[in-house]
Short mmCIF file of N, CA, C and O in Angstrom, two decimals:
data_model
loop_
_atom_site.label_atom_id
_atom_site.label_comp_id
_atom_site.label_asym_id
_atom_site.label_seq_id
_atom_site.Cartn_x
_atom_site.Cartn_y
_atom_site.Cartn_z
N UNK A 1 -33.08 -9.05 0.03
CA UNK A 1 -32.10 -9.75 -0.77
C UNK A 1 -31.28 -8.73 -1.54
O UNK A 1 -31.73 -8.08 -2.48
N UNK A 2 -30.15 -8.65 -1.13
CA UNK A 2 -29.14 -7.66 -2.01
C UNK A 2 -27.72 -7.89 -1.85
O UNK A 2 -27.29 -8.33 -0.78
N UNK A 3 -26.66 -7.51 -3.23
CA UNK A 3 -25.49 -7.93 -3.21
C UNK A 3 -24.82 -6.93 -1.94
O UNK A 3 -25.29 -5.85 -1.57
N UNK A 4 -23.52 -7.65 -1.38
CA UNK A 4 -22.88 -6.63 -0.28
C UNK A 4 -21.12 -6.95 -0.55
O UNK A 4 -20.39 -7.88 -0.91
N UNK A 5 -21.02 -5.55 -0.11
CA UNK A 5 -19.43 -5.43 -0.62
C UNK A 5 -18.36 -5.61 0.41
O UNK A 5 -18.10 -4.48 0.83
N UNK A 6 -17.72 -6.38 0.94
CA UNK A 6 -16.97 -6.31 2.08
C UNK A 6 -15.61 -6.17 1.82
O UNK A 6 -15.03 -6.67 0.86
N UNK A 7 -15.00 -5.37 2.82
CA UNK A 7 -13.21 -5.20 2.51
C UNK A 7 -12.64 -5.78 3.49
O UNK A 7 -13.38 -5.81 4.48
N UNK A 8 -11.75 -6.21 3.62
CA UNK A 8 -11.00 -7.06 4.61
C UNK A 8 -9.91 -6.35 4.84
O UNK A 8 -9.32 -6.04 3.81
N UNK A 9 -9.31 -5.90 6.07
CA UNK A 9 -7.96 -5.15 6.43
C UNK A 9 -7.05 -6.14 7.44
O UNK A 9 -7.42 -6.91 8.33
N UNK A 10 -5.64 -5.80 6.91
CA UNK A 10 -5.06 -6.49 8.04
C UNK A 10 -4.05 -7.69 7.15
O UNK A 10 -3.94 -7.57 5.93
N UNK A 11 -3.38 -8.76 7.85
CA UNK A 11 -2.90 -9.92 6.99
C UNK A 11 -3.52 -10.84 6.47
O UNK A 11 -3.72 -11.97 6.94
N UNK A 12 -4.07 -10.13 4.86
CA UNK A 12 -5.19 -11.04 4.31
C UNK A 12 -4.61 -11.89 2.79
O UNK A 12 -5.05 -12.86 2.17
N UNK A 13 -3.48 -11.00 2.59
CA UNK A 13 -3.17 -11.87 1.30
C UNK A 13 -1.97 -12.50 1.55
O UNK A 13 -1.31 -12.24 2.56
N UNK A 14 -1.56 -13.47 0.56
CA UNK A 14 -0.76 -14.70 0.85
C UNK A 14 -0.78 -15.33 2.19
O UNK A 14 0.24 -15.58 2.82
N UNK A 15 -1.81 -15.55 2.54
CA UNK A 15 -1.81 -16.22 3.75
C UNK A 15 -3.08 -17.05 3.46
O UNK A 15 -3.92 -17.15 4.35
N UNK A 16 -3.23 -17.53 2.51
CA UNK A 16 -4.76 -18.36 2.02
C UNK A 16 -6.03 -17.56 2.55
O UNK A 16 -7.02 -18.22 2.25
N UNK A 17 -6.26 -16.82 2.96
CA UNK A 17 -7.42 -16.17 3.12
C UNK A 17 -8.22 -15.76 1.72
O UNK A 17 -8.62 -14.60 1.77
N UNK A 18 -8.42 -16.16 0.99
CA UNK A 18 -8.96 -16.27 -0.37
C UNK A 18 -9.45 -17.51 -0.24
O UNK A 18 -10.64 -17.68 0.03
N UNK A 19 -8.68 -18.45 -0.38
CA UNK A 19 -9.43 -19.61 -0.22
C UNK A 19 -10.14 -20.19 0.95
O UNK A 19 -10.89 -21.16 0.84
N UNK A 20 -9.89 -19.52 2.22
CA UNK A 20 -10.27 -19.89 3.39
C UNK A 20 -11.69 -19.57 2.62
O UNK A 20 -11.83 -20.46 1.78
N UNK A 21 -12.58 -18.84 2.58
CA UNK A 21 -13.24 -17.67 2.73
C UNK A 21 -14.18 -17.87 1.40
O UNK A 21 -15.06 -17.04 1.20
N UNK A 22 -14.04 -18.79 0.64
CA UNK A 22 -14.20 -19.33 -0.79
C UNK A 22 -14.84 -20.76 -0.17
O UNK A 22 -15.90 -21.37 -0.35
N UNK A 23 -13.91 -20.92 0.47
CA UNK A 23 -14.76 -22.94 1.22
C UNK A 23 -15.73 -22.33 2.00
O UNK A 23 -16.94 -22.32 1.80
N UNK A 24 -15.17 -21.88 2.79
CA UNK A 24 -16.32 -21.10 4.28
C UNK A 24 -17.67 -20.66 3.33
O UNK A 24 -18.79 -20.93 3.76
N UNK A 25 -17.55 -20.04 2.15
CA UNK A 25 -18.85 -19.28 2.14
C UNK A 25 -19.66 -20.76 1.16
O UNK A 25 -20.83 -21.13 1.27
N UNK A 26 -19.09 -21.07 0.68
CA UNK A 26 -19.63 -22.25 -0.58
C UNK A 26 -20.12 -22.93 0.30
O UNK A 26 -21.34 -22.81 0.21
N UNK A 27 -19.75 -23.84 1.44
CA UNK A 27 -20.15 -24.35 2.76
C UNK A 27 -21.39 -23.99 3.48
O UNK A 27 -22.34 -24.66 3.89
N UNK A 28 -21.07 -22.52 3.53
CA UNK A 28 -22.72 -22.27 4.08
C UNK A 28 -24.25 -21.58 3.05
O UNK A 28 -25.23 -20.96 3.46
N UNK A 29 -23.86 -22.05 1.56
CA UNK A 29 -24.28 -21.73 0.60
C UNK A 29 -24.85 -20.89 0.29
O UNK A 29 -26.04 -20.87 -0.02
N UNK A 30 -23.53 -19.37 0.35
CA UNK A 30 -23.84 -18.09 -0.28
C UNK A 30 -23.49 -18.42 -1.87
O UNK A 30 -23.28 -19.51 -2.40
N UNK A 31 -23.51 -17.21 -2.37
CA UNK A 31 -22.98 -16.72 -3.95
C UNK A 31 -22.01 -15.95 -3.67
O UNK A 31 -21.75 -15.54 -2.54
N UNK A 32 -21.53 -15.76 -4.48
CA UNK A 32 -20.53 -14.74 -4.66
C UNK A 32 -19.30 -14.54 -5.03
O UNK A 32 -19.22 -14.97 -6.18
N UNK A 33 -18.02 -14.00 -4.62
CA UNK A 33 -16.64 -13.85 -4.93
C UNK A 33 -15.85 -13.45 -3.83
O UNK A 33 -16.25 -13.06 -2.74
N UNK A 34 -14.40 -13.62 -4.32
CA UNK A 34 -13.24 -12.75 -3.58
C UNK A 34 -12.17 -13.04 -3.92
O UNK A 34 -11.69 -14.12 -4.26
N UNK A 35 -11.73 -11.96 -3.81
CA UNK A 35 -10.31 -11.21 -4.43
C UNK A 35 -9.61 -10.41 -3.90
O UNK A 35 -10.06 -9.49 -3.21
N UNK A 36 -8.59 -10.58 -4.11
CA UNK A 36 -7.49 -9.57 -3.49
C UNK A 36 -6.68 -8.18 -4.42
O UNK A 36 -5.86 -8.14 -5.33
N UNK A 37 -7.35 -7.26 -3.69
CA UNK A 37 -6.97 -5.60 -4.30
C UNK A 37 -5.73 -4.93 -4.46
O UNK A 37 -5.12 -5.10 -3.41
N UNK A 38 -5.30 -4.50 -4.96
CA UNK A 38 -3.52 -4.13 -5.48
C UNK A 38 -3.27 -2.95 -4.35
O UNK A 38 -2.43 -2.05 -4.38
N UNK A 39 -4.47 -3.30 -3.16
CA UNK A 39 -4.04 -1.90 -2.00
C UNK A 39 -3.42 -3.28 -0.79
O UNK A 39 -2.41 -2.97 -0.15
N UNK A 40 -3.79 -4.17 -0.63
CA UNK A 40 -3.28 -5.24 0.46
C UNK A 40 -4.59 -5.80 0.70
O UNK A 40 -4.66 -7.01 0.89
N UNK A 41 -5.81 -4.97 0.72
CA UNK A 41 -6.97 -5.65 1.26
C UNK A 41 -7.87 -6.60 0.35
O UNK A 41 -7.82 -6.61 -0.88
N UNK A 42 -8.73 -7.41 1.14
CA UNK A 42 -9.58 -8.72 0.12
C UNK A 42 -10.88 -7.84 -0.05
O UNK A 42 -11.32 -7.09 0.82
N UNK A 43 -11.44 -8.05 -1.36
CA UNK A 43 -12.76 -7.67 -1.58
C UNK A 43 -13.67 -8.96 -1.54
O UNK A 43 -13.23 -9.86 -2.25
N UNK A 44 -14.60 -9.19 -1.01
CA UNK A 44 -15.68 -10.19 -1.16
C UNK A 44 -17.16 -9.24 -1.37
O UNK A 44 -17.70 -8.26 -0.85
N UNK A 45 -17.41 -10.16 -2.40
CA UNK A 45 -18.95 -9.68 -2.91
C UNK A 45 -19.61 -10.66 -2.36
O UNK A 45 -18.97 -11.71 -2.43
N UNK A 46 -20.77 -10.77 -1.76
CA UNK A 46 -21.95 -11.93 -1.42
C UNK A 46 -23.48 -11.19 -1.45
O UNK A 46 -23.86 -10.03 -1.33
N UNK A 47 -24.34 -12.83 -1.73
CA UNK A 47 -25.33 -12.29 -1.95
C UNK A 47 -26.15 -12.63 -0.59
O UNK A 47 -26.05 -13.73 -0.05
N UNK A 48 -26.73 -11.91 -0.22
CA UNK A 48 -27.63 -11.57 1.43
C UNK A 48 -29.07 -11.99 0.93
O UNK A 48 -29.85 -11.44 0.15
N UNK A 49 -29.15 -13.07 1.59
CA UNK A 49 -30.78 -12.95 1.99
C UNK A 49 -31.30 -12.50 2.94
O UNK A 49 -32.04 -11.53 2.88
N UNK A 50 -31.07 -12.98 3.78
CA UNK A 50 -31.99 -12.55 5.74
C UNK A 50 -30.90 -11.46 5.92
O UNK A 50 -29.73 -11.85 5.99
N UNK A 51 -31.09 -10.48 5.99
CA UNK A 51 -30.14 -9.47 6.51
C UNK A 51 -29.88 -9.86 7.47
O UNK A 51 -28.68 -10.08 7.64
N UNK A 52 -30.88 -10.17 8.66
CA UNK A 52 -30.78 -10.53 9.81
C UNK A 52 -29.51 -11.72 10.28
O UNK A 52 -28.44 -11.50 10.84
N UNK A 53 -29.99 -12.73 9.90
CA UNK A 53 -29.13 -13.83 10.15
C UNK A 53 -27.75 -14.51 9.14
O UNK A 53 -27.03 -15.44 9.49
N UNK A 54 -27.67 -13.80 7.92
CA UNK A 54 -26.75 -14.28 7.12
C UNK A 54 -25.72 -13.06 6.75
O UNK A 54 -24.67 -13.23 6.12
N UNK A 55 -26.21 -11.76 7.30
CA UNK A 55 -24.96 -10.76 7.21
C UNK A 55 -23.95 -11.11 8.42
O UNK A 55 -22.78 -10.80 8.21
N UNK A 56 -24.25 -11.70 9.63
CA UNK A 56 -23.71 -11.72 11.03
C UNK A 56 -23.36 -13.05 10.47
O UNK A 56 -22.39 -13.41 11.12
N UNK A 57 -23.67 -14.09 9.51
CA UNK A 57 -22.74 -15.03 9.06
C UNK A 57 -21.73 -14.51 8.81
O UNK A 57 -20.83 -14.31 9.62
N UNK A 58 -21.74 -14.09 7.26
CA UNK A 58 -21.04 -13.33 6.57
C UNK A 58 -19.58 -12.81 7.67
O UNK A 58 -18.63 -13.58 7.81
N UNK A 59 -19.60 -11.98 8.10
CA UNK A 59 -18.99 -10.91 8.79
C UNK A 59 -17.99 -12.19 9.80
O UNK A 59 -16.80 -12.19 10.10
N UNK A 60 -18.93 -13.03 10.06
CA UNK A 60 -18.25 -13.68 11.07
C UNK A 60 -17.08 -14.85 10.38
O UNK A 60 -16.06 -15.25 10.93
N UNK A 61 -17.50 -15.14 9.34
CA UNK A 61 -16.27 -16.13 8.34
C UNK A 61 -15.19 -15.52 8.24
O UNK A 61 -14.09 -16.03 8.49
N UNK A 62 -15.48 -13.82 7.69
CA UNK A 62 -14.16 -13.04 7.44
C UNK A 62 -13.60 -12.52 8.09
O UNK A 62 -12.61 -11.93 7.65
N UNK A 63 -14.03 -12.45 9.90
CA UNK A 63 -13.56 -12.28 10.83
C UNK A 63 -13.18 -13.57 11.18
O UNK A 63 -13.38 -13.33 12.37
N UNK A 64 -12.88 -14.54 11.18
CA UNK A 64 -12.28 -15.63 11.28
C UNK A 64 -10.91 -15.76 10.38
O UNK A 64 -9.76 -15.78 10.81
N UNK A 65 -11.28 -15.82 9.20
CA UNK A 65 -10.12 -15.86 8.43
C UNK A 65 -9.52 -17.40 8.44
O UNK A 65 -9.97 -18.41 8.98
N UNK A 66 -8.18 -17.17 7.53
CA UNK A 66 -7.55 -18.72 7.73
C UNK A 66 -6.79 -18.91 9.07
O UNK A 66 -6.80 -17.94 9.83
N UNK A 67 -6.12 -20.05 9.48
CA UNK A 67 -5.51 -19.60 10.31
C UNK A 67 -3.97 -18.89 10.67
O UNK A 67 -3.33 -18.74 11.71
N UNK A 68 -3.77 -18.57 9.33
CA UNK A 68 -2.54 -17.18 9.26
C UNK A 68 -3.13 -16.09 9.05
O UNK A 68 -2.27 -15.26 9.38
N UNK A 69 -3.85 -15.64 8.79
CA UNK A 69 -4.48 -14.38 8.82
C UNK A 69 -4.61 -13.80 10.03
O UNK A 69 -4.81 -14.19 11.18
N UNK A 70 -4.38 -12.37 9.26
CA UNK A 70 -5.12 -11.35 11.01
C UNK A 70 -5.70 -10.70 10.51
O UNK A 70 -5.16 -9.89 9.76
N UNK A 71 -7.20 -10.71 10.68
CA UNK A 71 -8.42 -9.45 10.38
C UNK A 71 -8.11 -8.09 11.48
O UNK A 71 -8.21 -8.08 12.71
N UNK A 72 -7.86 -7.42 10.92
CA UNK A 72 -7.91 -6.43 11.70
C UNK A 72 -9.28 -5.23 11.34
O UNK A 72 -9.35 -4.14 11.91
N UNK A 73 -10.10 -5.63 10.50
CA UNK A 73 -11.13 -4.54 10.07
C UNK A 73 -11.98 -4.79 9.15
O UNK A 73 -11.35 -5.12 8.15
N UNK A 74 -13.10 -4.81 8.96
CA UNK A 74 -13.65 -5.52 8.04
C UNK A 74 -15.19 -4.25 7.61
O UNK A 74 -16.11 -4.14 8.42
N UNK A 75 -15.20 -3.62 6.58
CA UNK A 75 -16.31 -2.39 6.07
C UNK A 75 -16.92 -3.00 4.83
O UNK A 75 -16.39 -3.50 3.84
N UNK A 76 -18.26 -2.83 5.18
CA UNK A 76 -19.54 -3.12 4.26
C UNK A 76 -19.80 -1.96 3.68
O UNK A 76 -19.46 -0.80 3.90
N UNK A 77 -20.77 -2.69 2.57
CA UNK A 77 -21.66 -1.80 1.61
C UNK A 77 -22.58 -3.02 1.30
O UNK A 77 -22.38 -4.22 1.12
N UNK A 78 -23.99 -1.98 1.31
CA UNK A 78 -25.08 -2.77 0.06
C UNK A 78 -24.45 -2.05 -1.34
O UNK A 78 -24.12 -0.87 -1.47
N UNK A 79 -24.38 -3.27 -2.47
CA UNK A 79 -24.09 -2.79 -3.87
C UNK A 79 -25.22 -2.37 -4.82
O UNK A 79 -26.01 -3.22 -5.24
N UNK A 80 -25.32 -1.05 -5.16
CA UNK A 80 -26.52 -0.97 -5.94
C UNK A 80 -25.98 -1.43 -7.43
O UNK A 80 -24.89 -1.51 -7.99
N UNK A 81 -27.26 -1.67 -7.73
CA UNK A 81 -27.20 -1.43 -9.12
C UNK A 81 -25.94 -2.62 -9.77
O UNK A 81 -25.12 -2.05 -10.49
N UNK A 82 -25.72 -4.03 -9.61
CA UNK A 82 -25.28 -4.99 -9.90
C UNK A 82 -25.67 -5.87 -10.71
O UNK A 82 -26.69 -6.47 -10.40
N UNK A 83 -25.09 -6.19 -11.82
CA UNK A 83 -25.77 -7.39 -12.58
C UNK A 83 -24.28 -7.99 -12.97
O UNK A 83 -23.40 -7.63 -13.75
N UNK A 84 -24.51 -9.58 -11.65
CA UNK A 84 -23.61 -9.90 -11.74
C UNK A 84 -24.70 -11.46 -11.65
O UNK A 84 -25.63 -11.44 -10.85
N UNK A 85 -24.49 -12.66 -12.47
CA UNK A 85 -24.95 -13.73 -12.29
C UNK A 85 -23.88 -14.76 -11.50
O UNK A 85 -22.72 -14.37 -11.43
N UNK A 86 -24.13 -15.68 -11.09
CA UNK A 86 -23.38 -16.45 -10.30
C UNK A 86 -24.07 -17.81 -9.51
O UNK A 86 -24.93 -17.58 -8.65
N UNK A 87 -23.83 -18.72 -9.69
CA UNK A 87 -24.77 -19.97 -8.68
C UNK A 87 -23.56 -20.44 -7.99
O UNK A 87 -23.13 -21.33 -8.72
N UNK A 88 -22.56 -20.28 -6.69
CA UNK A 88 -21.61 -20.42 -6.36
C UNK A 88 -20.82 -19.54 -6.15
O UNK A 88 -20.85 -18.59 -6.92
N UNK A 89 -19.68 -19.53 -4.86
CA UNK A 89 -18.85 -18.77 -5.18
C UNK A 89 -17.47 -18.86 -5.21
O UNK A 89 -16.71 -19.65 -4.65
N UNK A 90 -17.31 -18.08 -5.83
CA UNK A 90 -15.62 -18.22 -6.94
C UNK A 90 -14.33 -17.23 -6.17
O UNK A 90 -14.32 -16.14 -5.59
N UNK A 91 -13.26 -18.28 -6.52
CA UNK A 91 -12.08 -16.74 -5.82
C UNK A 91 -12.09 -15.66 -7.59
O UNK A 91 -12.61 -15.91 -8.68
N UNK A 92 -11.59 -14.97 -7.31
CA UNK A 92 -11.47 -14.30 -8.46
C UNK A 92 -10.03 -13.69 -9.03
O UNK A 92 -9.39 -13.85 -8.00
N UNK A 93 -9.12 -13.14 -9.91
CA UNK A 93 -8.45 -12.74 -10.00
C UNK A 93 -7.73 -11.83 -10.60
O UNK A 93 -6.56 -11.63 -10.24
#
């Protein structure tokens, strides 16, 4: 169980991909956030249980995207050292 940091590359802002990605994860009842970075790309924080089966969720929502979006790249991190509370997840801004 640990927080993970994902970046999203490609046509991710103003194209609802914030909110896509906000329903998608609340839906399959992660935690977490996302936001969009003053470089073009989305940051999403989520919280991982099964590495196994809910990171290859994960990965696969934000490789989906809305349907104006284009993912073109998508880079992880485990987040150390986080104290972030949350029951839900939120766009952020």
């Amino acid at each position: 169980m640990e927080w993970y940091r994902f970046i999203s590359y490609g046509k991710v802002q103003h194209v609802f991909y914030r909110k896509f990605i906000s329903q998608a994860m609340m839906r399959a009842g992660f935690n977490g956030y996302v936001r969009n970075l003053d470089d073009g790309t989305v940051e999403t924080v989520v919280f991982i249980v099964d590495e196994d089966s809910d990171l290859t969720r994960v990965v696969k929502i934000l490789e989906e995207g809305s349907p104006m979006s284009e993912v073109e790249k998508i880079d992880y991190e485990v987040i150390e050292n986080i104290d972030m509370e949350t029951d839900g997840f939120e766009i952020r801004y």
